[in-house]
mmCIF file of C-alpha atoms in Angstrom:
data_model
loop_
_atom_site.group_PDB
_atom_site.id
_atom_site.type_symbol
_atom_site.label_atom_id
_atom_site.label_comp_id
_atom_site.label_asym_id
_atom_site.label_seq_id
_atom_site.Cartn_x
_atom_site.Cartn_y
_atom_site.Cartn_z
ATOM 1 C CA MET A 375 0.000 0.000 0.000
ATOM 2 C CA LYS A 376 2.834 2.360 0.915
ATOM 3 C CA SER A 377 4.601 1.504 -2.356
ATOM 4 C CA LEU A 378 1.445 2.338 -4.332
ATOM 5 C CA LEU A 379 1.089 5.655 -2.502
ATOM 6 C CA LEU A 380 4.752 6.483 -3.134
ATOM 7 C CA LEU A 381 4.386 5.644 -6.837
ATOM 8 C CA SER A 382 1.276 7.841 -7.123
ATOM 9 C CA THR A 383 3.092 10.711 -5.414
ATOM 10 C CA MET A 384 6.049 10.370 -7.782
ATOM 11 C CA ILE A 385 3.760 10.392 -10.851
ATOM 12 C CA ILE A 386 1.973 13.527 -9.637
ATOM 13 C CA ALA A 387 5.288 15.233 -8.874
ATOM 14 C CA LEU A 388 6.647 14.331 -12.311
ATOM 15 C CA SER A 389 3.500 15.682 -13.965
ATOM 16 C CA CYS A 390 3.785 18.969 -12.065
ATOM 17 C CA THR A 391 7.469 19.249 -12.975
ATOM 18 C CA THR A 392 6.664 18.715 -16.662
ATOM 19 C CA GLN A 393 3.942 21.369 -16.532
ATOM 20 C CA ARG A 394 6.361 23.841 -14.928
ATOM 21 C CA GLN A 395 8.966 23.100 -17.582
ATOM 22 C CA ASN A 396 6.365 23.821 -20.274
ATOM 23 C CA ASP A 397 5.392 27.103 -18.589
ATOM 24 C CA LEU A 398 6.455 30.200 -20.553
ATOM 25 C CA SER A 399 7.347 32.053 -17.358
ATOM 26 C CA ASN A 400 9.993 29.435 -16.517
ATOM 27 C CA ASP A 401 11.858 29.722 -19.822
ATOM 28 C CA GLN A 402 15.049 31.773 -19.495
ATOM 29 C CA THR A 403 15.018 33.258 -23.016
ATOM 30 C CA ILE A 404 11.384 34.295 -22.630
ATOM 31 C CA LYS A 405 12.130 35.939 -19.275
ATOM 32 C CA GLU A 406 15.040 37.815 -20.838
ATOM 33 C CA SER A 407 12.997 38.902 -23.877
ATOM 34 C CA PHE A 408 9.711 40.041 -22.314
ATOM 35 C CA ASN A 409 8.485 41.816 -19.183
ATOM 36 C CA SER A 410 5.958 40.296 -16.771
ATOM 37 C CA THR A 411 2.920 41.884 -18.469
ATOM 38 C CA GLU A 412 4.036 40.574 -21.852
ATOM 39 C CA ILE A 413 4.705 37.081 -20.488
ATOM 40 C CA ASN A 414 1.230 37.059 -18.963
ATOM 41 C CA ASP A 415 -0.220 38.038 -22.354
ATOM 42 C CA LEU A 416 1.851 35.405 -24.164
ATOM 43 C CA THR A 417 0.492 32.829 -21.725
ATOM 44 C CA LYS A 418 -3.052 33.922 -22.644
ATOM 45 C CA ILE A 419 -2.178 33.478 -26.326
ATOM 46 C CA GLN A 420 -0.711 30.032 -25.687
ATOM 47 C CA ARG A 421 -3.667 28.863 -23.610
ATOM 48 C CA PHE A 422 -6.142 30.187 -26.179
ATOM 49 C CA PHE A 423 -4.437 28.255 -28.960
ATOM 50 C CA ASP A 424 -4.122 25.113 -26.836
ATOM 51 C CA LYS A 425 -7.827 25.261 -26.007
ATOM 52 C CA SER A 426 -8.700 25.883 -29.672
ATOM 53 C CA ILE A 427 -7.008 22.649 -30.738
ATOM 54 C CA GLY A 428 -8.516 20.598 -27.911
ATOM 55 C CA LEU A 429 -5.895 20.737 -25.152
ATOM 56 C CA THR A 430 -6.936 21.297 -21.540
ATOM 57 C CA LYS A 431 -4.961 22.417 -18.491
ATOM 58 C CA SER A 432 -5.258 18.946 -16.957
ATOM 59 C CA ASP A 433 -3.759 17.137 -19.955
ATOM 60 C CA LYS A 434 -0.481 15.332 -19.320
ATOM 61 C CA GLN A 435 2.694 15.439 -21.421
ATOM 62 C CA GLU A 436 1.661 12.523 -23.626
ATOM 63 C CA ASP A 437 -1.698 14.247 -24.240
ATOM 64 C CA LEU A 438 0.130 17.423 -25.244
ATOM 65 C CA GLU A 439 2.101 15.623 -27.934
ATOM 66 C CA ARG A 440 -0.942 13.643 -29.115
ATOM 67 C CA VAL A 441 -3.211 16.701 -29.435
ATOM 68 C CA TYR A 442 -0.598 18.669 -31.359
ATOM 69 C CA THR A 443 0.136 15.714 -33.650
ATOM 70 C CA ASP A 444 -3.586 15.308 -34.348
ATOM 71 C CA PHE A 445 -3.817 19.021 -35.170
ATOM 72 C CA PHE A 446 -0.942 18.824 -37.650
ATOM 73 C CA LEU A 447 -2.351 15.719 -39.331
ATOM 74 C CA GLN A 448 -5.851 17.190 -39.570
ATOM 75 C CA ASN A 449 -4.455 20.267 -41.310
ATOM 76 C CA ALA A 450 -2.028 18.463 -43.618
ATOM 77 C CA TYR A 451 -3.950 19.774 -46.630
ATOM 78 C CA ILE A 452 -2.925 23.374 -45.838
ATOM 79 C CA GLU A 453 0.380 22.975 -47.669
ATOM 80 C CA LYS A 454 -1.490 22.183 -50.899
ATOM 81 C CA ILE A 455 -3.851 25.173 -51.136
ATOM 82 C CA SER A 456 -3.521 28.891 -50.544
ATOM 83 C CA ASP A 457 -6.922 29.335 -48.890
ATOM 84 C CA PHE A 458 -7.718 27.272 -45.849
ATOM 85 C CA LYS A 459 -9.807 27.287 -42.711
ATOM 86 C CA LEU A 460 -8.570 26.336 -39.272
ATOM 87 C CA SER A 461 -10.765 25.218 -36.394
ATOM 88 C CA ILE A 462 -10.042 28.473 -34.551
ATOM 89 C CA ASN A 463 -13.033 30.736 -33.948
ATOM 90 C CA PHE A 464 -12.021 34.172 -35.234
ATOM 91 C CA ASN A 465 -14.533 36.038 -33.058
ATOM 92 C CA ASP A 466 -12.959 34.375 -30.026
ATOM 93 C CA GLN A 467 -9.537 35.285 -31.390
ATOM 94 C CA LYS A 468 -10.542 38.947 -31.668
ATOM 95 C CA GLU A 469 -11.778 38.789 -28.085
ATOM 96 C CA LEU A 470 -8.346 37.449 -27.128
ATOM 97 C CA TYR A 471 -6.786 40.515 -28.767
ATOM 98 C CA ASN A 472 -8.968 42.728 -26.550
ATOM 99 C CA GLN A 473 -7.541 41.008 -23.476
ATOM 100 C CA LEU A 474 -3.949 41.772 -24.469
ATOM 101 C CA ASP A 475 -2.031 44.893 -23.577
ATOM 102 C CA GLN A 476 -1.743 46.995 -26.749
ATOM 103 C CA LYS A 477 2.052 47.076 -26.397
ATOM 104 C CA THR A 478 2.158 43.279 -26.348
ATOM 105 C CA PHE A 479 0.049 43.101 -29.498
ATOM 106 C CA ASN A 480 2.278 45.651 -31.237
ATOM 107 C CA ASN A 481 5.413 43.749 -30.234
ATOM 108 C CA ILE A 482 4.055 40.681 -32.034
ATOM 109 C CA TRP A 483 1.978 41.989 -34.926
ATOM 110 C CA THR A 484 1.531 44.986 -37.162
ATOM 111 C CA ILE A 485 -1.454 45.853 -39.346
ATOM 112 C CA SER A 486 -0.680 46.589 -42.990
ATOM 113 C CA TRP A 487 -2.803 46.197 -46.119
ATOM 114 C CA SER A 488 -3.274 43.832 -49.019
ATOM 115 C CA THR A 489 -5.502 43.423 -52.067
ATOM 116 C CA LYS A 490 -7.379 40.266 -52.938
ATOM 117 C CA TRP A 491 -6.847 38.675 -56.340
ATOM 118 C CA GLY A 492 -9.481 39.929 -58.781
ATOM 119 C CA SER A 493 -10.597 42.760 -56.497
ATOM 120 C CA ASN A 494 -9.709 46.426 -56.080
ATOM 121 C CA ASP A 495 -10.580 46.380 -52.380
ATOM 122 C CA THR A 496 -7.746 47.208 -50.000
ATOM 123 C CA LEU A 497 -8.051 45.101 -46.849
ATOM 124 C CA LYS A 498 -6.333 45.065 -43.477
ATOM 125 C CA HIS A 499 -3.579 42.457 -43.311
ATOM 126 C CA ILE A 500 -1.923 41.337 -40.091
ATOM 127 C CA LYS A 501 1.716 40.259 -40.159
ATOM 128 C CA LEU A 502 4.545 39.700 -37.721
ATOM 129 C CA ASN A 503 6.272 42.904 -36.644
ATOM 130 C CA HIS A 504 9.934 42.614 -37.643
ATOM 131 C CA GLN A 505 10.822 45.493 -35.300
ATOM 132 C CA GLY A 506 8.954 44.005 -32.346
ATOM 133 C CA LYS A 507 10.123 42.008 -29.352
ATOM 134 C CA TYR A 508 8.644 38.751 -30.639
ATOM 135 C CA VAL A 509 10.825 38.578 -33.757
ATOM 136 C CA GLU A 510 13.817 39.614 -31.637
ATOM 137 C CA PHE A 511 12.928 36.740 -29.313
ATOM 138 C CA LEU A 512 12.901 34.349 -32.285
ATOM 139 C CA LYS A 513 16.357 35.560 -33.298
ATOM 140 C CA ALA A 514 17.710 35.062 -29.770
ATOM 141 C CA SER A 515 16.125 31.608 -29.514
ATOM 142 C CA GLY A 516 17.470 30.671 -32.940
ATOM 143 C CA GLU A 517 21.027 31.016 -31.674
ATOM 144 C CA HIS A 518 20.509 27.772 -29.742
ATOM 145 C CA ASP A 519 17.748 26.075 -31.755
ATOM 146 C CA SER A 520 18.160 25.238 -35.449
ATOM 147 C CA VAL A 521 14.405 24.819 -36.042
ATOM 148 C CA ILE A 522 13.634 28.312 -34.740
ATOM 149 C CA ASN A 523 16.669 29.678 -36.581
ATOM 150 C CA ASN A 524 15.451 28.267 -39.912
ATOM 151 C CA TYR A 525 11.960 29.628 -39.281
ATOM 152 C CA CYS A 526 13.323 33.069 -38.420
ATOM 153 C CA ASN A 527 15.616 33.151 -41.465
ATOM 154 C CA SER A 528 12.708 32.228 -43.747
ATOM 155 C CA LEU A 529 10.587 34.947 -42.158
ATOM 156 C CA GLU A 530 13.280 37.560 -42.746
ATOM 157 C CA ILE A 531 13.684 36.566 -46.397
ATOM 158 C CA ALA A 532 9.941 36.426 -47.170
ATOM 159 C CA GLY A 533 8.883 39.357 -45.004
ATOM 160 C CA ASP A 534 5.773 37.444 -43.930
ATOM 161 C CA ILE A 535 4.777 33.847 -43.227
ATOM 162 C CA SER A 536 5.350 32.244 -46.616
ATOM 163 C CA PRO A 537 3.762 29.136 -48.207
ATOM 164 C CA THR A 538 7.127 27.411 -47.746
ATOM 165 C CA MET A 539 7.025 28.086 -44.002
ATOM 166 C CA VAL A 540 3.449 26.799 -43.813
ATOM 167 C CA ALA A 541 4.418 23.612 -45.650
ATOM 168 C CA ASP A 542 7.536 23.071 -43.536
ATOM 169 C CA LEU A 543 5.640 23.128 -40.255
ATOM 170 C CA ILE A 544 3.090 20.660 -41.612
ATOM 171 C CA LYS A 545 5.558 18.286 -43.305
ATOM 172 C CA ASN A 546 8.223 18.398 -40.617
ATOM 173 C CA TYR A 547 6.060 18.827 -37.525
ATOM 174 C CA LYS A 548 8.063 16.152 -35.691
ATOM 175 C CA ASN A 549 11.020 18.550 -35.699
ATOM 176 C CA TYR A 550 8.940 21.082 -33.769
ATOM 177 C CA LYS A 551 9.204 19.691 -30.233
ATOM 178 C CA VAL A 552 6.054 20.827 -28.453
ATOM 179 C CA ASN A 553 7.504 20.129 -25.011
ATOM 180 C CA ASN A 554 9.696 23.184 -25.664
ATOM 181 C CA PRO A 555 7.711 26.298 -24.585
ATOM 182 C CA LYS A 556 9.483 28.449 -27.191
ATOM 183 C CA ILE A 557 8.424 26.084 -29.982
ATOM 184 C CA ARG A 558 4.845 25.931 -28.730
ATOM 185 C CA LEU A 559 4.668 29.722 -28.634
ATOM 186 C CA LEU A 560 6.025 29.871 -32.194
ATOM 187 C CA ILE A 561 3.365 27.391 -33.347
ATOM 188 C CA ALA A 562 0.559 29.276 -31.583
ATOM 189 C CA ILE A 563 1.479 32.672 -33.030
ATOM 190 C CA HIS A 564 2.158 31.136 -36.449
ATOM 191 C CA TYR A 565 -1.345 29.679 -36.735
ATOM 192 C CA LEU A 566 -3.156 32.600 -35.105
ATOM 193 C CA THR A 567 -1.469 34.883 -37.634
ATOM 194 C CA LEU A 568 -2.540 32.663 -40.533
ATOM 195 C CA ASN A 569 -6.072 32.389 -39.169
ATOM 196 C CA ASP A 570 -6.319 36.180 -38.923
ATOM 197 C CA GLN A 571 -4.976 36.627 -42.453
ATOM 198 C CA PHE A 572 -7.612 34.264 -43.820
ATOM 199 C CA GLU A 573 -10.593 35.390 -41.735
ATOM 200 C CA ARG A 574 -10.139 39.175 -41.529
ATOM 201 C CA LYS A 575 -12.262 41.013 -44.129
ATOM 202 C CA GLU A 576 -11.968 44.606 -42.855
ATOM 203 C CA LYS A 577 -11.253 47.423 -45.268
ATOM 204 C CA TYR A 578 -8.018 49.310 -44.672
#
C-alpha cells in the first residue's frame, strides 16, 4: 500500500514538474525577452491556442504531444492550397486581442494592407512585426535552436509567413518539439497569424 502511494506521489510530482517546464514564465530566453505583463499576455495566447485545438490544463505530457500531432495531421492539406480554414473561432480570437495589452500586441503583430486577387478592395492584413520584441525573441532563440533559426531566417527573407514556411511546419512537424515552450509559442502565433490573415475582411 505504501509503495502504491509512493508511486502515485512520484507520478503527480513528475506531472507537475513537466507542466512547470512547459510554462512560458519558466523559460530563461522568454524571461530575458519580455516583461511580466508581456509574459502574462503570451500565456493567454498560448492557452487560447491550446484550447482551440482541444488541449486542456489537466492534460499530461503525452496528451500534449498527441493533441498537437492530431492538429498537424488534420491540417495536412494546408500545404497544398492557398486558402484554408482552421478550427479556430475568429470572433474568439478577436476577443483574445482585446484582453492583451496593446504594447504586447504591437510587439508581435503589425497591421498593414493587401488586395485580394481579382478585387480592387484594400483590406487590413496582419503580419509579424519585424521590429517588435517577438521577432527579436525568435532571433535570440534561434542562436541555440536550429528549427527556430530556420523559421526566423525564412521569415526575414519572405517578409511574412510564406507558403514554404506553412508547408515546412506541416511536413516536418516532428522537428517542432512541443515540449519546448518556445516552440509551442512559435506554433501558436504562427497559426493565429494565418487564421487572422484568412478570416479578416476589414477594409483598410
